[in-house]
CSV table of C-alpha atoms and ligand atoms in Angstrom, one decimal:
chain,number,residue,atom,x,y,z
A,192,MET,CA,0.0,0.1,0.0
A,193,THR,CA,1.2,3.4,-0.9
A,194,VAL,CA,-0.3,6.5,0.8
A,195,VAL,CA,0.0,9.6,-1.5
A,196,VAL,CA,1.5,12.5,0.1
A,197,GLY,CA,-0.7,15.4,-0.4
A,198,ASN,CA,-3.9,13.9,0.7
A,199,SER,CA,-3.3,12.8,4.6
A,200,CYS,CA,-1.1,13.2,7.4
A,201,ILE,CA,1.9,10.9,7.1
A,202,PHE,CA,1.7,10.5,11.1
A,203,CYS,CA,-2.0,10.2,12.0
A,204,ALA,CA,-3.8,9.9,8.5
A,205,ASN,CA,-6.0,12.9,9.2
A,206,VAL,CA,-7.0,14.7,6.3
A,207,LEU,CA,-4.5,17.7,5.5
A,208,ASN,CA,-5.6,21.0,6.7
A,209,ASN,CA,-2.9,23.4,5.3
A,210,SER,CA,-0.7,23.2,8.3
A,211,ASP,CA,2.7,24.6,7.5
A,212,GLU,CA,5.6,22.2,8.7
A,213,HIS,CA,9.1,23.1,8.7
A,214,ILE,CA,11.0,19.9,8.3
A,215,ILE,CA,14.2,21.4,9.8
A,216,PRO,CA,12.9,23.5,12.6
A,217,ASP,CA,12.3,27.2,12.2
A,218,SER,CA,14.2,27.8,15.5
A,219,ILE,CA,17.3,26.8,14.1
A,220,ASN,CA,16.9,28.7,10.7
A,221,GLY,CA,15.6,25.9,8.7
A,222,ARG,CA,14.0,27.0,5.5
A,223,LEU,CA,12.5,23.6,3.9
A,224,HIS,CA,8.7,23.6,4.7
A,225,THR,CA,5.6,22.3,3.2
A,226,ARG,CA,1.7,22.2,3.9
A,227,GLU,CA,1.5,18.8,2.3
A,228,LEU,CA,2.9,16.5,4.9
A,229,ILE,CA,1.2,16.7,8.4
A,230,CYS,CA,-1.9,17.9,10.0
A,231,SER,CA,-2.2,20.9,12.4
A,232,GLU,CA,-2.8,18.6,15.3
A,233,CYS,CA,0.4,16.7,14.7
A,234,ASN,CA,2.2,19.9,13.9
A,235,GLN,CA,1.2,21.4,17.2
A,236,LYS,CA,1.9,18.2,19.2
A,237,PHE,CA,5.7,18.2,17.9
A,238,GLY,CA,6.0,21.9,18.1
A,239,ASN,CA,5.3,21.4,21.8
A,240,LYS,CA,6.9,18.3,22.8
A,241,LEU,CA,9.6,17.1,20.4
A,242,ASP,CA,11.0,20.0,18.0
A,243,PRO,CA,12.4,22.1,20.9
A,244,VAL,CA,14.8,19.4,22.0
A,245,ILE,CA,16.8,20.4,18.7
A,246,LYS,CA,17.1,23.9,19.9
A,247,GLU,CA,17.9,23.0,23.2
A,248,SER,CA,20.9,20.7,22.3
A,249,LEU,CA,22.3,23.5,19.8
A,250,GLN,CA,21.8,26.2,22.2
A,251,PHE,CA,25.6,27.0,22.7
A,252,VAL,CA,26.0,26.8,18.8
A,253,LEU,CA,23.0,29.3,18.4
A,254,PHE,CA,24.4,31.5,21.2
A,255,ALA,CA,27.9,31.6,19.7
A,256,LEU,CA,26.7,32.2,16.1
A,257,GLY,CA,24.3,34.9,17.3
A,258,ILE,CA,21.2,33.3,15.9
A,259,GLY,CA,17.7,33.7,17.1
A,260,ASN,CA,17.2,35.3,20.5
A,261,VAL,CA,19.8,33.6,22.4
A,262,LYS,CA,21.6,36.5,23.8
A,263,LYS,CA,22.4,35.3,27.1
A,264,MET,CA,23.2,31.7,28.4
A,265,GLN,CA,23.3,30.1,31.7
A,266,VAL,CA,26.6,28.0,32.3
A,267,LYS,CA,28.1,26.1,35.0
A,268,ASP,CA,31.9,25.9,35.8
A,269,GLN,CA,33.5,23.1,37.2
A,270,ASP,CA,32.5,23.8,40.8
A,271,GLY,CA,28.8,23.7,39.8
A,272,LYS,CA,28.7,27.7,40.1
A,273,ALA,CA,26.1,29.3,37.7
A,274,TYR,CA,26.9,32.2,35.5
A,275,LEU,CA,25.1,34.1,32.7
A,276,VAL,CA,27.4,34.5,29.8
A,277,ASP,CA,26.7,37.4,27.2
A,278,GLN,CA,27.7,37.4,23.6
A,279,GLU,CA,30.9,39.1,24.1
A,280,GLY,CA,32.0,36.1,26.5
A,281,ASN,CA,31.4,38.1,29.7
A,282,MET,CA,30.3,36.1,32.6
A,283,LYS,CA,28.3,37.1,35.6
A,284,HIS,CA,27.6,35.0,38.5
A,285,VAL,CA,23.9,34.2,38.8
A,286,ALA,CA,23.9,33.6,42.7
A,287,PRO,CA,26.0,36.1,44.5
A,288,GLU,CA,29.2,34.9,46.5
A,289,VAL,CA,29.5,36.6,50.0
A,290,GLU,CA,32.8,36.9,51.6
A,291,VAL,CA,33.8,38.5,54.9
A,292,PHE,CA,37.6,39.0,55.1
A,293,LYS,CA,40.0,40.9,57.6
A,294,ILE,CA,42.6,43.3,56.5
A,295,GLY,CA,44.5,44.2,59.9
A,296,ASP,CA,41.8,45.1,62.3
A,297,GLN,CA,39.4,46.3,59.7
A,298,THR,CA,36.6,44.0,58.4
A,299,GLY,CA,35.5,43.9,55.1
A,300,ILE,CA,32.7,42.3,52.9
A,301,SER,CA,33.2,41.4,49.4
A,302,VAL,CA,30.2,40.3,47.2
A,303,THR,CA,30.5,39.0,43.8
A,304,GLY,CA,27.6,38.5,41.6
A,305,GLU,CA,25.1,40.2,39.1
A,306,LYS,CA,24.9,43.9,40.0
A,307,ASN,CA,21.5,44.2,41.2
A,308,VAL,CA,21.3,40.9,43.1
A,309,ALA,CA,24.9,41.4,44.5
A,310,VAL,CA,23.9,45.1,46.1
A,311,ARG,CA,21.0,43.3,48.0
A,312,ALA,CA,23.1,40.3,49.1
A,313,PHE,CA,25.8,43.2,50.2
A,314,ALA,CA,23.1,45.1,52.3
A,315,LYS,CA,22.0,42.2,54.1
A,316,LYS,CA,25.4,40.7,54.9
A,317,ALA,CA,26.5,44.2,56.1
A,318,ALA,CA,23.6,44.6,58.3
A,319,ARG,CA,24.0,41.3,60.1
A,320,THR,CA,28.0,42.0,60.4
A,321,PHE,CA,27.9,45.4,61.3
A,322,GLY,CA,24.4,45.9,62.8
A,323,ALA,CA,22.9,49.5,62.7
A,324,HIS,CA,26.4,50.9,62.2
A,325,ALA,CA,26.3,49.6,58.8
A,326,LEU,CA,23.7,52.1,57.6
A,327,LYS,CA,26.0,54.7,58.8
A,328,LEU,CA,29.0,53.4,56.6
A,329,MET,CA,26.6,53.2,53.6
A,330,ASP,CA,25.5,56.7,54.2
A,331,GLU,CA,29.2,57.8,54.3
A,332,GLY,CA,29.9,56.3,50.9
A,333,LYS,CA,32.4,53.8,52.5
A,334,PHE,CA,31.5,51.0,50.1
A,335,GLN,CA,33.4,50.1,46.8
A,336,PHE,CA,31.9,48.3,43.8
A,337,ASN,CA,34.0,46.9,41.4
A,338,GLU,CA,32.7,45.0,38.2
A,339,LYS,CA,34.6,41.7,37.8
A,340,THR,CA,34.8,39.7,34.7
A,341,THR,CA,35.6,35.9,34.6
A,342,PHE,CA,36.8,34.3,31.5
A,343,LEU,CA,34.3,32.0,29.3
A,344,SER,CA,37.2,29.5,28.9
A,345,GLU,CA,36.9,28.4,32.5
A,346,VAL,CA,33.6,26.9,32.0
A,347,SER,CA,33.3,23.5,30.2
A,348,ALA,CA,29.4,23.2,30.2
A,349,PRO,CA,28.3,25.0,27.4
A,350,ALA,CA,29.8,23.2,24.5
A,351,LYS,CA,28.5,20.1,25.8
A,352,ILE,CA,25.8,18.5,23.9
A,353,GLU,CA,23.8,15.7,25.4
A,354,ILE,CA,22.8,12.7,23.4
A,355,THR,CA,19.3,11.8,24.5
A,356,SER,CA,16.8,9.2,22.9
A,357,LYS,CA,14.4,12.4,22.6
A,358,LEU,CA,17.1,14.1,20.6
A,359,LYS,CA,17.2,11.0,18.4
A,360,LEU,CA,13.5,10.9,18.0
A,361,ALA,CA,13.5,14.5,16.8
A,362,ILE,CA,16.4,13.8,14.3
A,363,ASN,CA,14.3,10.8,13.2
A,364,LYS,CA,11.3,12.8,12.6
A,365,ILE,CA,13.2,15.2,10.4
A,366,ILE,CA,14.8,12.7,8.2
A,367,THR,CA,11.5,10.9,8.0
A,368,GLU,CA,9.5,13.6,7.0
A,369,PHE,CA,12.1,14.4,4.2
A,370,PHE,CA,11.7,10.9,3.2
A,371,ALA,CA,7.7,11.3,2.5
A,372,TYR,CA,8.4,14.8,1.1
A,373,SER,CA,10.8,13.3,-1.5
A,374,GLY,CA,7.6,11.2,-2.6
A,375,LEU,CA,9.1,7.8,-1.6
A,376,ALA,CA,6.8,4.9,-0.6
A,377,LEU,CA,5.3,5.5,2.8
A,378,ASP,CA,5.0,1.9,3.5
A,379,LEU,CA,8.6,1.5,4.0
A,380,ILE,CA,8.4,4.1,6.9
A,381,LYS,CA,5.0,3.0,8.6
A,382,GLU,CA,6.5,1.6,11.7
A,383,ARG,CA,8.6,4.5,12.3
A,384,THR,CA,5.9,7.2,11.8
A,385,GLU,CA,3.8,5.4,14.2
A,386,ARG,CA,6.7,5.6,16.8
A,387,ILE,CA,7.1,9.2,16.2
A,388,PHE,CA,3.4,10.0,16.4
A,389,ASN,CA,3.6,8.2,20.0
A,390,LEU,CA,6.7,10.1,21.0
A,391,ASP,CA,8.1,6.5,21.5
A,392,GLU,CA,11.7,7.0,22.1
A,393,SER,CA,12.9,3.4,22.4
A,394,GLY,CA,13.5,3.0,18.7
A,395,GLU,CA,17.1,2.6,17.5
A,396,ASP,CA,16.6,4.3,14.1
A,397,ILE,CA,19.1,7.0,14.4
A,398,ILE,CA,22.9,6.4,14.8
A,399,LEU,CA,24.8,9.9,15.6
A,400,CYS,CA,28.0,10.2,13.8
A,401,ASN,CA,30.7,12.2,12.0
A,402,PHE,CA,32.3,13.0,15.2
A,403,ASP,CA,35.7,12.8,13.4
A,404,GLN,CA,34.3,14.2,10.0
A,405,ASN,CA,35.0,10.7,8.4
A,406,VAL,CA,31.6,10.5,7.2
A,407,ARG,CA,31.5,13.9,5.4
A,408,LYS,CA,34.0,16.6,5.4
A,409,VAL,CA,32.6,19.8,6.0
A,410,LYS,CA,33.9,22.4,3.4
A,411,GLU,CA,35.9,25.6,4.4
A,412,ASN,CA,33.7,28.3,5.5
A,413,GLU,CA,30.6,26.0,5.5
A,414,VAL,CA,27.8,26.3,8.2
A,415,SER,CA,24.9,24.2,6.9
A,416,HIS,CA,21.9,22.0,7.4
A,417,LEU,CA,22.0,19.0,5.1
A,418,LEU,CA,19.2,16.2,4.5
A,419,VAL,CA,20.2,13.4,2.3
A,420,ILE,CA,18.2,10.1,1.2
A,421,ARG,CA,20.0,7.8,-1.1
A,422,SER,CA,20.3,4.1,-2.2
A,423,ILE,CA,23.3,2.0,-2.5
A,424,ARG,CA,23.5,-0.7,-4.9
A,425,GLU,CA,26.0,-3.1,-3.5
A,426,THR,CA,24.2,-3.2,0.0
A,427,LYS,CA,20.6,-2.8,-1.5
A,428,GLN,CA,19.8,-0.2,1.4
A,429,ILE,CA,18.1,3.2,1.3
A,430,TYR,CA,19.7,5.2,4.1
A,431,GLY,CA,19.0,8.8,5.1
A,432,TYR,CA,21.7,11.2,6.6
A,433,VAL,CA,21.0,14.8,8.7
A,434,GLU,CA,23.6,17.4,9.6
A,435,LEU,CA,22.4,20.2,11.6
A,436,PHE,CA,24.8,23.1,11.7
A,437,ASN,CA,27.3,20.3,10.8
A,438,VAL,CA,27.3,19.3,14.5
A,439,ILE,CA,24.5,17.1,15.2
A,440,CYS,CA,25.0,14.3,12.4
A,441,GLY,CA,22.5,11.4,12.1
A,442,TYR,CA,22.5,8.4,10.1
A,443,THR,CA,19.7,5.9,9.5
A,444,VAL,CA,18.7,3.0,7.2
A,445,PHE,CA,15.1,3.2,5.9
A,446,ALA,CA,15.1,0.0,3.8
A,447,GLU,CA,17.1,-3.2,3.3
A,448,GLY,CA,16.8,-5.6,0.2
A,449,TYR,CA,16.2,-2.5,-1.9
A,450,ASN,CA,16.1,-3.4,-5.7
A,451,GLY,CA,14.1,-0.7,-7.1
A,452,ALA,CA,15.5,2.6,-9.1
A,453,ASP,CA,18.4,4.6,-7.9
A,454,VAL,CA,17.2,7.0,-5.1
A,455,ASP,CA,19.1,10.2,-4.7
A,456,PHE,CA,17.3,13.4,-2.7
A,457,LYS,CA,19.2,16.1,-1.2
A,458,TYR,CA,18.5,19.3,0.6
A,459,HIS,CA,21.3,21.5,1.6
A,460,GLN,CA,21.1,25.0,3.1
A,461,ASN,CA,23.4,27.7,4.5
A,462,ALA,CA,22.4,27.6,8.0
A,463,LEU,CA,23.3,31.3,8.6
A,464,THR,CA,21.6,33.0,5.6
A,465,GLY,CA,19.0,30.2,4.6
A,466,GLU,CA,20.3,30.4,0.9
A,467,GLN,CA,20.3,26.6,-0.7
A,468,PHE,CA,23.5,25.3,-2.0
A,469,ASP,CA,23.5,23.2,-5.3
A,470,ASP,CA,26.7,21.3,-4.5
A,471,GLU,CA,27.8,17.9,-4.7
A,472,VAL,CA,27.5,16.0,-1.3
A,473,LEU,CA,29.8,13.3,-0.7
A,474,ILE,CA,28.8,10.8,2.2
A,475,ASN,CA,31.2,7.9,3.2
A,476,THR,CA,28.4,5.4,4.7
A,477,ASP,CA,31.2,3.2,5.5
A,478,ALA,CA,32.5,5.4,8.3
A,479,VAL,CA,29.3,5.5,10.1
A,480,SER,CA,30.2,3.5,13.6
A,481,GLY,CA,29.1,3.2,17.0
A,482,GLU,CA,29.0,6.4,18.8
A,483,SER,CA,32.0,7.9,20.5
A,484,PRO,CA,30.2,11.1,21.4
A,485,SER,CA,32.6,13.9,21.2
A,486,PHE,CA,31.4,17.1,19.7
A,487,ASP,CA,34.6,19.0,20.1
A,488,LEU,CA,35.8,18.8,16.8
A,489,LEU,CA,32.5,19.5,15.0
A,490,VAL,CA,31.6,22.5,17.4
A,491,ASN,CA,35.1,23.9,16.9
A,492,SER,CA,34.8,23.5,13.3
A,493,VAL,CA,31.5,25.3,13.0
A,494,LEU,CA,32.7,28.3,15.1
A,495,GLU,CA,35.8,28.4,13.1
A,496,ASN,CA,33.9,28.5,9.6
A,497,ALA,CA,31.4,30.9,11.1
A,498,ARG,CA,34.2,33.2,12.1
A,499,ALA,CA,35.9,32.9,8.6
A,500,VAL,CA,32.3,34.0,7.0
A,501,GLN,CA,32.2,37.0,9.3
A,502,HIS,CA,35.8,37.7,8.4
A,503,SER,CA,35.0,37.8,4.6
A,504,ALA,CA,31.8,39.5,5.1
A,505,ASN,CA,33.6,42.4,6.8
A,506,PHE,CA,36.3,42.5,4.3
A,507,SER,CA,34.0,42.9,1.4
A,508,THR,CA,31.9,45.7,3.4
A,509,MET,CA,35.3,47.5,4.0
A,510,LEU,CA,36.2,47.2,0.4
A,511,SER,CA,33.0,48.4,-1.0
A,512,ASP,CA,33.5,51.5,1.3
A,513,ILE,CA,36.9,52.1,-0.3
A,514,LEU,CA,35.7,51.8,-3.7
A,515,ALA,CA,32.5,54.3,-3.0
A,516,GLN,CA,34.9,56.9,-1.6
A,517,LEU,CA,37.1,56.6,-4.5
A,518,GLU,CA,34.4,56.8,-7.1
A,519,GLU,CA,33.1,59.9,-5.1
A,520,ASP,CA,36.7,61.4,-5.4
A,521,VAL,CA,36.6,60.7,-9.2
A,522,LYS,CA,33.1,62.4,-9.6
A,523,GLN,CA,34.6,65.4,-8.0
A,524,GLY,CA,37.5,65.5,-10.2
A,525,LYS,CA,40.0,64.8,-7.3
A,526,ILE,CA,41.7,61.8,-8.9
A,527,SER,CA,41.4,60.2,-12.3
A,528,VAL,CA,40.0,56.9,-13.2
A,529,GLY,CA,43.4,55.5,-13.6
A,530,GLU,CA,44.3,56.8,-10.2
A,531,LYS,CA,41.1,55.2,-8.8
A,532,GLU,CA,42.3,51.8,-9.9
A,533,GLN,CA,45.9,52.4,-8.6
A,534,GLN,CA,44.7,53.7,-5.1
A,535,TYR,CA,42.1,50.8,-4.8
A,536,PHE,CA,44.5,48.1,-5.5
A,537,GLU,CA,47.0,49.9,-2.9
A,538,GLN,CA,44.3,50.6,-0.1
A,539,ALA,CA,42.7,46.9,-0.7
A,540,THR,CA,46.2,45.2,0.1
A,541,LYS,CA,47.1,47.6,2.9
A,542,LEU,CA,43.4,46.6,4.5
A,543,ALA,CA,44.0,42.8,3.9
A,544,ALA,CA,47.3,43.2,5.6
A,545,GLU,CA,46.0,44.7,8.5
A,546,MET,CA,43.0,42.8,8.9
A,547,MET,CA,45.3,39.9,9.0
A,548,VAL,CA,47.7,41.0,11.6
A,549,PHE,CA,45.1,42.9,13.7
A,550,GLY,CA,41.6,41.3,13.1
A,551,PHE,CA,41.8,37.7,12.3
A,552,PRO,CA,45.4,36.4,12.6
A,553,ASP,CA,44.0,32.8,13.4
A,554,ASP,CA,42.6,32.6,9.9
A,555,VAL,CA,46.1,33.1,8.5
A,556,ALA,CA,47.9,29.8,8.0
A,557,ASP,CA,50.9,30.9,6.2
A,558,PHE,CA,52.7,33.5,8.2
A,559,THR,CA,56.4,33.4,8.2
A,560,LYS,CA,58.0,32.5,11.5
A,561,GLU,CA,59.0,36.2,12.3
A,562,GLU,CA,55.3,37.5,11.3
A,563,GLU,CA,53.8,34.8,13.4
A,564,LEU,CA,56.1,35.8,16.1
A,565,MET,CA,55.1,39.5,15.9
A,566,VAL,CA,51.5,38.8,15.4
A,567,ASN,CA,51.3,36.5,18.7
A,568,TYR,CA,53.3,38.9,20.6
A,569,ILE,CA,50.6,41.8,19.5
A,570,HIS,CA,47.7,39.5,20.7
A,571,SER,CA,49.5,38.4,23.9
A,572,VAL,CA,49.3,34.8,22.5
A,573,ILE,CA,51.9,32.1,23.4
A,574,LYS,CA,52.0,28.2,23.0
A,575,GLU,CA,50.6,26.6,25.8
A,576,ALA,CA,53.7,24.0,26.0
A,577,GLY,CA,55.8,27.4,26.7
A,578,LYS,CA,53.8,28.6,29.7
A,579,LYS,CA,56.4,27.4,32.3
A,580,GLU,CA,59.4,29.1,30.4
A,581,PHE,CA,57.3,32.2,29.6
A,582,GLU,CA,56.6,32.5,33.7
A,583,PHE,CA,60.2,32.1,34.2
A,584,PHE,CA,61.3,34.5,31.7
A,585,TYR,CA,58.7,37.1,33.3
A,586,HIS,CA,58.8,36.1,36.9
A,587,GLN,CA,59.9,39.6,38.0
A,588,LEU,CA,56.7,40.9,37.1
A,589,VAL,CA,55.0,39.1,39.7
A,590,GLY,CA,54.6,41.0,43.0
A,591,ARG,CA,55.2,44.4,41.2
A,592,GLU,CA,52.9,47.1,42.1
A,593,PHE,CA,51.1,49.4,39.7
A,594,PRO,CA,49.2,52.4,40.9
A,595,SER,CA,45.9,52.7,39.0
A,596,GLU,CA,44.7,56.2,37.8
A,597,ASP,CA,41.2,54.8,37.2
A,598,ASP,CA,40.2,54.4,40.8
A,599,GLY,CA,43.3,55.6,42.7
A,600,LEU,CA,44.2,52.1,44.3
A,601,VAL,CA,47.4,50.3,44.2
A,602,TYR,CA,47.4,46.8,42.5
A,603,VAL,CA,49.8,44.1,42.7
A,604,MET,CA,50.5,41.8,40.1
A,605,GLU,CA,49.6,38.6,41.4
A,606,ALA,CA,50.0,36.0,38.7
A,607,PHE,CA,49.5,35.2,34.9
A,608,LYS,CA,46.3,33.7,33.7
A,609,TYR,CA,45.5,32.0,30.7
A,610,LYS,CA,42.5,31.7,28.3
A,611,LYS,CA,42.3,29.1,25.8
A,612,HIS,CA,42.9,30.4,22.3
A,613,VAL,CA,42.3,28.7,19.0
A,614,SER,CA,45.0,26.4,18.1
A,615,LYS,CA,47.0,26.9,15.1
A,616,ASN,CA,49.2,24.2,12.9
A,617,GLY,CA,48.3,21.6,15.6
A,618,GLU,CA,49.7,23.5,18.6
A,619,SER,CA,47.5,24.5,21.5
A,620,ARG,CA,47.8,28.0,22.3
A,621,VAL,CA,46.7,30.6,25.2
A,622,LYS,CA,46.3,34.2,25.4
A,623,VAL,CA,48.1,35.4,28.7
A,624,TYR,CA,46.5,37.9,31.0
A,625,CYS,CA,48.4,39.7,33.9
A,626,TYR,CA,46.1,39.2,37.0
A,627,PHE,CA,46.2,42.2,39.5
A,628,LYS,CA,44.6,42.5,43.0
A,629,ALA,CA,44.2,45.9,44.8
A,630,LYS,CA,46.3,46.3,48.0
A,631,ASN,CA,43.6,47.2,50.3
A,632,ALA,CA,40.4,46.5,48.6
A,633,ALA,CA,38.6,43.6,46.9
A,634,SER,CA,39.2,44.8,43.6
A,635,GLU,CA,40.7,42.9,40.8
A,636,LYS,CA,41.8,43.5,37.1
A,637,TYR,CA,42.9,41.5,34.1
A,638,PHE,CA,45.2,43.0,31.2
A,639,PRO,CA,46.4,41.1,28.2
A,640,CYS,CA,50.0,40.9,29.0
A,641,LYS,CA,51.2,43.0,25.9
A,642,GLU,CA,49.4,45.9,27.5
A,643,ILE,CA,51.8,45.8,30.5
A,644,PHE,CA,54.8,45.0,28.5
A,645,ASP,CA,53.9,48.2,26.6
A,646,VAL,CA,53.5,50.0,30.0
A,647,LEU,CA,56.9,48.8,31.0
A,648,GLY,CA,58.5,49.5,27.5
A,649,LEU,CA,59.6,45.8,27.5
A,650,PRO,CA,61.1,44.6,24.0
A,651,PRO,CA,59.7,41.5,22.3
A,652,PRO,CA,60.9,38.2,23.6
A,653,PRO,CA,63.8,36.5,22.0
A,654,THR,CA,62.7,34.4,19.0
A,655,ASP,CA,64.3,30.9,20.4
A,656,MET,CA,62.0,30.8,23.4
A,657,ALA,CA,59.5,27.7,23.6
A,658,TRP,CA,56.4,29.8,24.0
A,659,VAL,CA,56.8,31.9,20.8
B,769,LIG,ZN1,-1.6,14.2,11.9
């Protein structure tokens, strides 16, 4: 029996009632949709109970790419402390941390947390510690508020994607709908659609895969959603393959012992712009294997690709600005057309060089050793393997006092702190910060080490050190 798509819902056999179904959810920028697949009751049920799991699982990716309304995200650090992270990577404690400390015979209270919450927590602790006297202190303005920023790299939670049976069911729904959408025989997916209809998570249809990009290598600068349904002659199978943001990749076998005509359907879209790709997609089904769930490589790769896309978009905008200005100059008779060409070439080359060094040095793979050294130095970046040697080389900075003009306090350089940086040429790298603590207050500051080197007038490091 073959049910014809276009008459009845593929899940419950209700007559179709013009319900618009996004095969890849709208919430992750999916653009493939149809009114000829499922009924409004099913659409509503899945929209409430199943589809949201996709967005939840990809929350970190959406957040990092700035898609949808994910502006802030709650994460936890290794100790289970909760933070809110904004898109610049700044973190704030959700629950305030209260600390009472002594300097000499004076008692101080330090509260760290989100501003409004922290002020209240502070007032409460102050009243309890100092009694009514606290109110007098507050009136006299003897309190200090300092904003502190913690590093995103210190939390591990956000990049974690949990593989659950519900997530697999949601992926199964996507690829099964695409199977029906492609007009393939619905009797092959009868049991599947029943399980999906019943939100039955016990099925073993979907294998999550491609953790090492062996099933499909994502192209340079590609950030995409992909759906594929194909037959394989040798194994007589029809399989389905899904990629969402090139991070969640799922494989499924729809049919065994298939002898019919070749099947080859594909939907491939740019996940950032929605634009469709008409490219050749190679899938190595032999590399689909059991799950070794580590999304690190896939998440890093999609973030790198998105950054590279941003990079070239910025570059083209600046190039058109340059061109517009030069054309204006030609119009006003300030320069000739020939001079315009010449100046455009010169300015574009200079811009490209500046962007490589100051804007996106991590996207340039072929700096010479000297250029790499200079660029790393400008950005306070060192090789992780050289940390110890770096600290030894600059050990005299630790313990040094620096007066701050901003707040009139004297700060002591306490230690070097490191933030994970993009690796390059297979080498782990970190950005180095100098961490300062105020001498008689709870205030702290972080500066990229290059800023401190500049203040002190230090020369760039020798080229033969392990960290450069
Ligand atoms: Zn239905």
